[in-house]
PDB file of C-alpha atoms in Angstrom:
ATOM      1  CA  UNK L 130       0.000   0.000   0.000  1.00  0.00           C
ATOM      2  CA  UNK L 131       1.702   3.688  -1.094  1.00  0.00           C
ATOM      3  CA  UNK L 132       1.511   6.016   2.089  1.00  0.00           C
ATOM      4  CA  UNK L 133      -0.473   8.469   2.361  1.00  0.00           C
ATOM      5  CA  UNK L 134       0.719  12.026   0.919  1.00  0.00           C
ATOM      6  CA  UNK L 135       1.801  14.452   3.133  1.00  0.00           C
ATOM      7  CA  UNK L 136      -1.202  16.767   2.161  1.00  0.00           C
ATOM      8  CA  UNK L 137      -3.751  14.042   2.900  1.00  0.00           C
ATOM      9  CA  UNK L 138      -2.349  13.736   6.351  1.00  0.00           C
ATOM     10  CA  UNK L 139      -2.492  17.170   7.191  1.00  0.00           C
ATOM     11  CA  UNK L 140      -5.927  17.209   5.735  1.00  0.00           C
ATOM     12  CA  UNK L 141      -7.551  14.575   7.303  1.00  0.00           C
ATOM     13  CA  UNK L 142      -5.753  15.964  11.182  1.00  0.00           C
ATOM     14  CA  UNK L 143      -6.779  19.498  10.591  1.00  0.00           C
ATOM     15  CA  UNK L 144     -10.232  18.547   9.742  1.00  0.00           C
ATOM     16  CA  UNK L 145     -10.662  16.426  12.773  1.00  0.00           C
ATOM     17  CA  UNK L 146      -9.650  19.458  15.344  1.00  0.00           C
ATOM     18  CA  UNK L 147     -12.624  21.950  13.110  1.00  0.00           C
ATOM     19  CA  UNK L 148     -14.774  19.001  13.298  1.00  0.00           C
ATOM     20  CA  UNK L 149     -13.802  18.999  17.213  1.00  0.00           C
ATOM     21  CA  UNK L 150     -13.893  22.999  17.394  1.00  0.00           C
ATOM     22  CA  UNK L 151     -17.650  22.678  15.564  1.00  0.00           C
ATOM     23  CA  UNK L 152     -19.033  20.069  18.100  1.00  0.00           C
ATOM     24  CA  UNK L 153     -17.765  22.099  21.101  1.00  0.00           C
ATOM     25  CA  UNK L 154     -18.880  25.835  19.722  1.00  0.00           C
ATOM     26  CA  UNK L 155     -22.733  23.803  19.552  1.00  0.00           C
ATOM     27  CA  UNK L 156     -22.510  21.455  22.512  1.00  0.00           C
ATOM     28  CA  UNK L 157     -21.637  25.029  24.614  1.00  0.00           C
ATOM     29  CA  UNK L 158     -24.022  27.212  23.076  1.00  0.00           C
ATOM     30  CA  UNK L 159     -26.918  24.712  23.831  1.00  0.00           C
ATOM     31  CA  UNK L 160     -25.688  24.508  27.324  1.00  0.00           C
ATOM     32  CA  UNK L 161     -25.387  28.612  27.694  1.00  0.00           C
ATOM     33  CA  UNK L 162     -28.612  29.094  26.296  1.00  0.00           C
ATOM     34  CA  UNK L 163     -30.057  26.646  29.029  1.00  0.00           C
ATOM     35  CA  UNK L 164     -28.327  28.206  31.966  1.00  0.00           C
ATOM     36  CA  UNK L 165     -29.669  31.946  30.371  1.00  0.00           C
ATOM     37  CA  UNK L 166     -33.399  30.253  30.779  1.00  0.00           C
ATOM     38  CA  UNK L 167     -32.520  28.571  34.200  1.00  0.00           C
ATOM     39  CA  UNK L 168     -30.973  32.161  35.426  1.00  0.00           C
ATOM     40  CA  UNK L 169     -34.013  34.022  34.070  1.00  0.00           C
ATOM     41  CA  UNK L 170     -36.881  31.487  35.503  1.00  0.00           C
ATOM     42  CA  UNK L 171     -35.620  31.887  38.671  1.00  0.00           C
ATOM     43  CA  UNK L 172     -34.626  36.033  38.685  1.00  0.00           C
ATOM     44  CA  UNK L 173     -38.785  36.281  37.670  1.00  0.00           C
ATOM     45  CA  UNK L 174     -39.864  34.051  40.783  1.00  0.00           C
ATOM     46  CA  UNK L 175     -37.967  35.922  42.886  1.00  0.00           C
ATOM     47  CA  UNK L 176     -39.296  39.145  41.763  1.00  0.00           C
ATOM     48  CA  UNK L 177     -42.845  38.157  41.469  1.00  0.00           C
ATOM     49  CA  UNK L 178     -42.832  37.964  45.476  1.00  0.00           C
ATOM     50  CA  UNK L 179     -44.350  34.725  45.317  1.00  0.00           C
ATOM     51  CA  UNK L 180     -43.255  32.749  48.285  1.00  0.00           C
ATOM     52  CA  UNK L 181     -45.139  28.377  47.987  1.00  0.00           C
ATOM     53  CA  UNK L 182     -42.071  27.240  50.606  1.00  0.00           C
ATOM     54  CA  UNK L 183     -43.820  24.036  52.330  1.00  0.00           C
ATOM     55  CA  UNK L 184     -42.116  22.736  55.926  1.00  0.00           C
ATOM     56  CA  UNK L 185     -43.045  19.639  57.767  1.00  0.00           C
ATOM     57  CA  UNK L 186     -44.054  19.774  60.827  1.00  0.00           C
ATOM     58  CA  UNK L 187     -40.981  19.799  62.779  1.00  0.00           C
ATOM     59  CA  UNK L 188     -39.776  23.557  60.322  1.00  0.00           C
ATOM     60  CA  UNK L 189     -37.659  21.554  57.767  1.00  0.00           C
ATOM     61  CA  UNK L 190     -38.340  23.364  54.277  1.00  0.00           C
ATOM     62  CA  UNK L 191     -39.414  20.344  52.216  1.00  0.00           C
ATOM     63  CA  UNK L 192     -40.476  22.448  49.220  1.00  0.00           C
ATOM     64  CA  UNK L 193     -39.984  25.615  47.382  1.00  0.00           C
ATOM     65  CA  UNK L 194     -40.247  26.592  43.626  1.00  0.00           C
ATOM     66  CA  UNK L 195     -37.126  29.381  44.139  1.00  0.00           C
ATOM     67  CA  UNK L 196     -35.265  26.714  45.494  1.00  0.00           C
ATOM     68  CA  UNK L 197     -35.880  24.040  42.485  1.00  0.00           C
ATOM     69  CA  UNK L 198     -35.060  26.753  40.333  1.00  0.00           C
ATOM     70  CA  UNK L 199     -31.919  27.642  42.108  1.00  0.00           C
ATOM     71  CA  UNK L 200     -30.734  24.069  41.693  1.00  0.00           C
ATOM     72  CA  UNK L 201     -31.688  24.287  37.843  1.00  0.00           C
ATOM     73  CA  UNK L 202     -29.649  27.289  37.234  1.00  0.00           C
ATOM     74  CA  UNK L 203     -26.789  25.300  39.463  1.00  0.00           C
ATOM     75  CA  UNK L 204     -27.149  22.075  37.491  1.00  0.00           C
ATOM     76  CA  UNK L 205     -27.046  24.861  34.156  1.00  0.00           C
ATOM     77  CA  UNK L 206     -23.653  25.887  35.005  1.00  0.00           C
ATOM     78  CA  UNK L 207     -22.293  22.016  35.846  1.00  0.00           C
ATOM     79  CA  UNK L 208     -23.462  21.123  32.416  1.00  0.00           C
ATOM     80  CA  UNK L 209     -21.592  23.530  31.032  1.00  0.00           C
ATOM     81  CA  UNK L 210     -18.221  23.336  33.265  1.00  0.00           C
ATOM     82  CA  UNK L 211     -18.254  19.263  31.994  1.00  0.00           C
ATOM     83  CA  UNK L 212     -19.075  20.180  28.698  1.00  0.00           C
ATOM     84  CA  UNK L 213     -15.794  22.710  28.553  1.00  0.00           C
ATOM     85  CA  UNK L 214     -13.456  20.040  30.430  1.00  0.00           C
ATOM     86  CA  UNK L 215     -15.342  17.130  27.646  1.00  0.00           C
ATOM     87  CA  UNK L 216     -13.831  18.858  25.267  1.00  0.00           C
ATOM     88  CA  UNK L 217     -10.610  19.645  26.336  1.00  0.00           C
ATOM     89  CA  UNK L 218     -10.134  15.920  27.074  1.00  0.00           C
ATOM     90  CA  UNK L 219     -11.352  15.279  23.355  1.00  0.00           C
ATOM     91  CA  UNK L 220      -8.837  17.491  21.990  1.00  0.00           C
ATOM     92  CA  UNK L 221      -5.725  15.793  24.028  1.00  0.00           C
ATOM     93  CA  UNK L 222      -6.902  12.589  23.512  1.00  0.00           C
ATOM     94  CA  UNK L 223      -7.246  13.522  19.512  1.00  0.00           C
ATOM     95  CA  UNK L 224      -3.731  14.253  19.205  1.00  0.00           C
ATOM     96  CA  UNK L 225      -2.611  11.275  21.338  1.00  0.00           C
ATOM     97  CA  UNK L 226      -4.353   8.578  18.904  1.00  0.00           C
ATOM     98  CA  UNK L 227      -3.367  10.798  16.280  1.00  0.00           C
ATOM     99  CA  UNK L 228       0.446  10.220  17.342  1.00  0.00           C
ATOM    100  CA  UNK L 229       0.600   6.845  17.722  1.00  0.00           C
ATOM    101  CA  UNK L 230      -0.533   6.493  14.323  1.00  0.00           C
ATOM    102  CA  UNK L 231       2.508   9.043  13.532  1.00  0.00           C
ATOM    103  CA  UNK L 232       4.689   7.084  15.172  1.00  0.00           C
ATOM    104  CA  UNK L 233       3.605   3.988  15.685  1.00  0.00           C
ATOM    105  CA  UNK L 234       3.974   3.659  19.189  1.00  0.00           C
ATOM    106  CA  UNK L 235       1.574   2.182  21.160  1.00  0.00           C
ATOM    107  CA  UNK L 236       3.293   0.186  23.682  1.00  0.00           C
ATOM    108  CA  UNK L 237       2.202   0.280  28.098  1.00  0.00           C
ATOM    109  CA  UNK L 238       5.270   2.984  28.952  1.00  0.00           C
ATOM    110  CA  UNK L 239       4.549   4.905  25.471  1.00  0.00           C
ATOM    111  CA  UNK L 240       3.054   7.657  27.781  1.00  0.00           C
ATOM    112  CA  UNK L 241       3.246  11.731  27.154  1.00  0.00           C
ATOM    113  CA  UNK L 242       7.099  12.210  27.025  1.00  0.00           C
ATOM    114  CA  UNK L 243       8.315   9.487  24.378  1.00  0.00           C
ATOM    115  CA  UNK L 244       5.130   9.645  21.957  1.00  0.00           C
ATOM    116  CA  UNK L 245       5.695  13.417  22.176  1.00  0.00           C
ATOM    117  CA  UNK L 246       9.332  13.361  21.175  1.00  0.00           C
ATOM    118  CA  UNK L 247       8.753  10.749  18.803  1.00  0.00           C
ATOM    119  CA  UNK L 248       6.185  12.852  17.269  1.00  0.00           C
ATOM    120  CA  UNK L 249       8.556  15.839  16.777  1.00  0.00           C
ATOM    121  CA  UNK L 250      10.912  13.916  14.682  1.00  0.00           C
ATOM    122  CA  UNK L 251       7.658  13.620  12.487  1.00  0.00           C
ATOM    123  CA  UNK L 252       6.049  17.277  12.620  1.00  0.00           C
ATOM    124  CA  UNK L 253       6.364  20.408  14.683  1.00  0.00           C
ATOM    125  CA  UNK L 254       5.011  20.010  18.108  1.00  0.00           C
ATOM    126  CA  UNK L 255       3.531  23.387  20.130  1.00  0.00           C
ATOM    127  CA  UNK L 256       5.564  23.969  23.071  1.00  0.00           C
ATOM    128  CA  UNK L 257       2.901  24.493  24.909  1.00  0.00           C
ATOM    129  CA  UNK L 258       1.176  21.194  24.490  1.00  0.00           C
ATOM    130  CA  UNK L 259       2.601  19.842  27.513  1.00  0.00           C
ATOM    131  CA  UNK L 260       0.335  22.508  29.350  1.00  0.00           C
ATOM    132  CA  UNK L 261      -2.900  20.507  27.657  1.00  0.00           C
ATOM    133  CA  UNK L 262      -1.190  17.095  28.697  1.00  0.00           C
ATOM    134  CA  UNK L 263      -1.249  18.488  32.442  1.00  0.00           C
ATOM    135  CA  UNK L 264      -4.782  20.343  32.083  1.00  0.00           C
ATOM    136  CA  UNK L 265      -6.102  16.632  30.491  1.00  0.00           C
ATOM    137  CA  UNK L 266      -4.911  14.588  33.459  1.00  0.00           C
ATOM    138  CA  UNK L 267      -6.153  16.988  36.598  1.00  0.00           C
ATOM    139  CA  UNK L 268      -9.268  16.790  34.816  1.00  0.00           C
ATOM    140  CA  UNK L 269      -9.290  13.267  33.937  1.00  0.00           C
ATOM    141  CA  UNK L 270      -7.862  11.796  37.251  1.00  0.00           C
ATOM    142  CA  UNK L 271      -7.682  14.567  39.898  1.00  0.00           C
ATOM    143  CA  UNK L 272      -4.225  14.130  39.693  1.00  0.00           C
ATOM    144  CA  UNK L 273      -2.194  16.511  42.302  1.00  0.00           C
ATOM    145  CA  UNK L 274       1.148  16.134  40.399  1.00  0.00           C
ATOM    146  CA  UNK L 275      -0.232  16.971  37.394  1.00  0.00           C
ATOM    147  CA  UNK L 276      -2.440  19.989  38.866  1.00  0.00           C
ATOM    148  CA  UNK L 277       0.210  21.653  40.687  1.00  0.00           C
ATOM    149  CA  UNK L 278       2.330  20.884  37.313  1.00  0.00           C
ATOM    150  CA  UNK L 279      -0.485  23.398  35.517  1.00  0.00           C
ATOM    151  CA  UNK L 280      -0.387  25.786  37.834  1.00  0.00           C
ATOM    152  CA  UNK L 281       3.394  26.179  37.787  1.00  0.00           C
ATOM    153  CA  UNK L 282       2.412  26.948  33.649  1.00  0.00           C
ATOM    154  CA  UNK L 283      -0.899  28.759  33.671  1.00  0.00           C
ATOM    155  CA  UNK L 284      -2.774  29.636  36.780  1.00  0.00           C
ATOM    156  CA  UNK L 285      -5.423  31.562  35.071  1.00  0.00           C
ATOM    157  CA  UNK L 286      -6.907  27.630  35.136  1.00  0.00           C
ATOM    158  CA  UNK L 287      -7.916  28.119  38.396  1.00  0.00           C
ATOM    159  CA  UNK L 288     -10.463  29.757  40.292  1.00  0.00           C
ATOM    160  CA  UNK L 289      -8.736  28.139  43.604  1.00  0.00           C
ATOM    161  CA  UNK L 290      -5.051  27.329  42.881  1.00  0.00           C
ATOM    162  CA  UNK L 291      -3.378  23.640  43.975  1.00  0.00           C
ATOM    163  CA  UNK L 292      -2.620  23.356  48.073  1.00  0.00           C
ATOM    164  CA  UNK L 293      -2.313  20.858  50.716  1.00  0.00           C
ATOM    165  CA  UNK L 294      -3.649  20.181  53.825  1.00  0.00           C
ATOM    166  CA  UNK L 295      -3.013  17.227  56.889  1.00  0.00           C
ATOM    167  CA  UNK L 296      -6.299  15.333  58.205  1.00  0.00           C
ATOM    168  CA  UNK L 297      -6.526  12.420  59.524  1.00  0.00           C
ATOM    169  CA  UNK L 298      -6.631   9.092  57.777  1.00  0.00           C
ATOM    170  CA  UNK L 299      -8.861   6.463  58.929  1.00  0.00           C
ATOM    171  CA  UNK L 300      -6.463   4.926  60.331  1.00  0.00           C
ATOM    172  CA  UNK L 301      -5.396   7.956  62.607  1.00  0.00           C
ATOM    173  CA  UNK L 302      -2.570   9.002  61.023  1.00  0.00           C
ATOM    174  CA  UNK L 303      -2.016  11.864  59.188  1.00  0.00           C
ATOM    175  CA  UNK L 304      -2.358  12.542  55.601  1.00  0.00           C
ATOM    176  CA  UNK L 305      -1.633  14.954  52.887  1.00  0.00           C
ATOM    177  CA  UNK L 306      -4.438  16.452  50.741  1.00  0.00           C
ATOM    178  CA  UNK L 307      -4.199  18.679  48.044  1.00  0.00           C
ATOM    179  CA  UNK L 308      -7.203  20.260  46.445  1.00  0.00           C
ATOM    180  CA  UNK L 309      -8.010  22.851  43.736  1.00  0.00           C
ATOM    181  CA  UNK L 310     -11.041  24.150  41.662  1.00  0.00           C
ATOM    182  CA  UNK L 311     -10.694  24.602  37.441  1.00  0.00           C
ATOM    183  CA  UNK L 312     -12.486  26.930  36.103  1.00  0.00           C
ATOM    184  CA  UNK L 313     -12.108  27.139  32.517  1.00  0.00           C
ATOM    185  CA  UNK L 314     -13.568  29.319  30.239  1.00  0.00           C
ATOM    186  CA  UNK L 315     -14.684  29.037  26.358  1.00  0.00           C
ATOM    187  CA  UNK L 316     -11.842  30.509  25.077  1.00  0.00           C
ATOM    188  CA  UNK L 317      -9.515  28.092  27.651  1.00  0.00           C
ATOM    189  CA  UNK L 318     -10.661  25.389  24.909  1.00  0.00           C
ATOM    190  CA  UNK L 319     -10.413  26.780  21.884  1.00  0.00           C
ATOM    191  CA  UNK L 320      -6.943  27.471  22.965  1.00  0.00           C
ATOM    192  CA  UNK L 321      -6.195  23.863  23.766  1.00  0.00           C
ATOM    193  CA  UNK L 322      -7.323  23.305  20.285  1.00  0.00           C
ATOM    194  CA  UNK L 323      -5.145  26.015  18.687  1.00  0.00           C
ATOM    195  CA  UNK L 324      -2.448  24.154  20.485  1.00  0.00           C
ATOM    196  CA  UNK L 325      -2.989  20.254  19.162  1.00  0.00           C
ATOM    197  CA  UNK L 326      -3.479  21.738  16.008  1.00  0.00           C
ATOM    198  CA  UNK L 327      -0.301  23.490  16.123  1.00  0.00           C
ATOM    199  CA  UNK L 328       1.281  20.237  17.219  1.00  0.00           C
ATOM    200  CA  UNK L 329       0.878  17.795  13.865  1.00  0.00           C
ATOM    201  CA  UNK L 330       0.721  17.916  10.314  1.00  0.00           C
ATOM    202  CA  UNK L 331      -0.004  21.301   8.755  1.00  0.00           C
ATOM    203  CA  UNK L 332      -1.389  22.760   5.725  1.00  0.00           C
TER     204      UNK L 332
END
């Protein structure tokens, strides 16, 4: 079988980050538009002055419209946090299939580091892909390493940046935990995908 012409290749890879970029610009708009509704529902309760809370007998609210609609708008801005982090993850994982095919290396310990220097003996590589590749795994596995990796790169990530704390285990020792809160933004992932496009075969 001839191989596939250079053009081809960067054909078919830049088509699959638009196709990507398309899928994300409608999934998010969908999920904006819903949190708009959710937002607006429940800024007209409130201002209508209508009040249906229900409590049992013991004063535990066990019903109330402004609250459902609270939770709505809440769930309305989840949707769209997993949607942005979906597609992120999409992107990075894109490239990654995308390299192995490059390079054909596909073995348990082909992780991040040799498939992306393999890869730039093949085609230019954005410098700043490593940022996605640390960005896909906090998402992806609530990795500490990798989150306090990102921040070290790009806080603007964040809402709440990587730290530790000491509790107690169950076993009564103590422990380290690290936490942190993403907060990425639309144009967060169209820059990932600027960046895996940047980081294959080009036009």
């Amino acid at each position: 079988m001839a191989p596939l012409p250079e053009s081809f290749r960067a054909f078919a890879y830049q088509s699959g980050i638009d196709r990507i970029r398309d899928a994300f610009r409608a999934s998010v708009a969908t999920m904006e538009t819903a949190r708009q509704n959710a937002n607006e529902a429940h800024t007209r309760y409130l201002e209508s002055g209508e009040d249906d809370r229900e409590y049992d007998e013991e004063g535990v609210l066990i019903r109330s419209t402004a609250h459902e609609l609270d939770y709505e708008t809440l769930n309305a801005t989840l949707a769209v946090t997993v949607v942005r982090e979906a597609f992120v993850t999409s992107a990075f994982h894109y490239w990654e299939v995308s390299a192995r095919g490059w390079t054909g290396l596909n073995g348990q310990h082909d992780n991040f580091n040799p498939l992306c220097k393999a890869s730039a003996k093949c085609y230019a590589i954005s410098p700043q892909l490593i940022v996605i590749n640390h960005l896909n795994n906090t998402i992806k596995h609530n990795n500490a390493y990798h989150a306090r990796e990102l921040a070290k790169r790009h806080k603007g990530y964040f809402s709440r940046l990587p730290a530790s704390a000491m509790r107690k285990s169950s076993g009564g020792s103590d422990e380290e935990v690290w936490t942190w809160t993403l907060q990425l933004s639309d144009a967060h992932v169209e820059e990932a995908l600027e960046i895996v496009r940047a980081s294959g075969p080009q036009y």
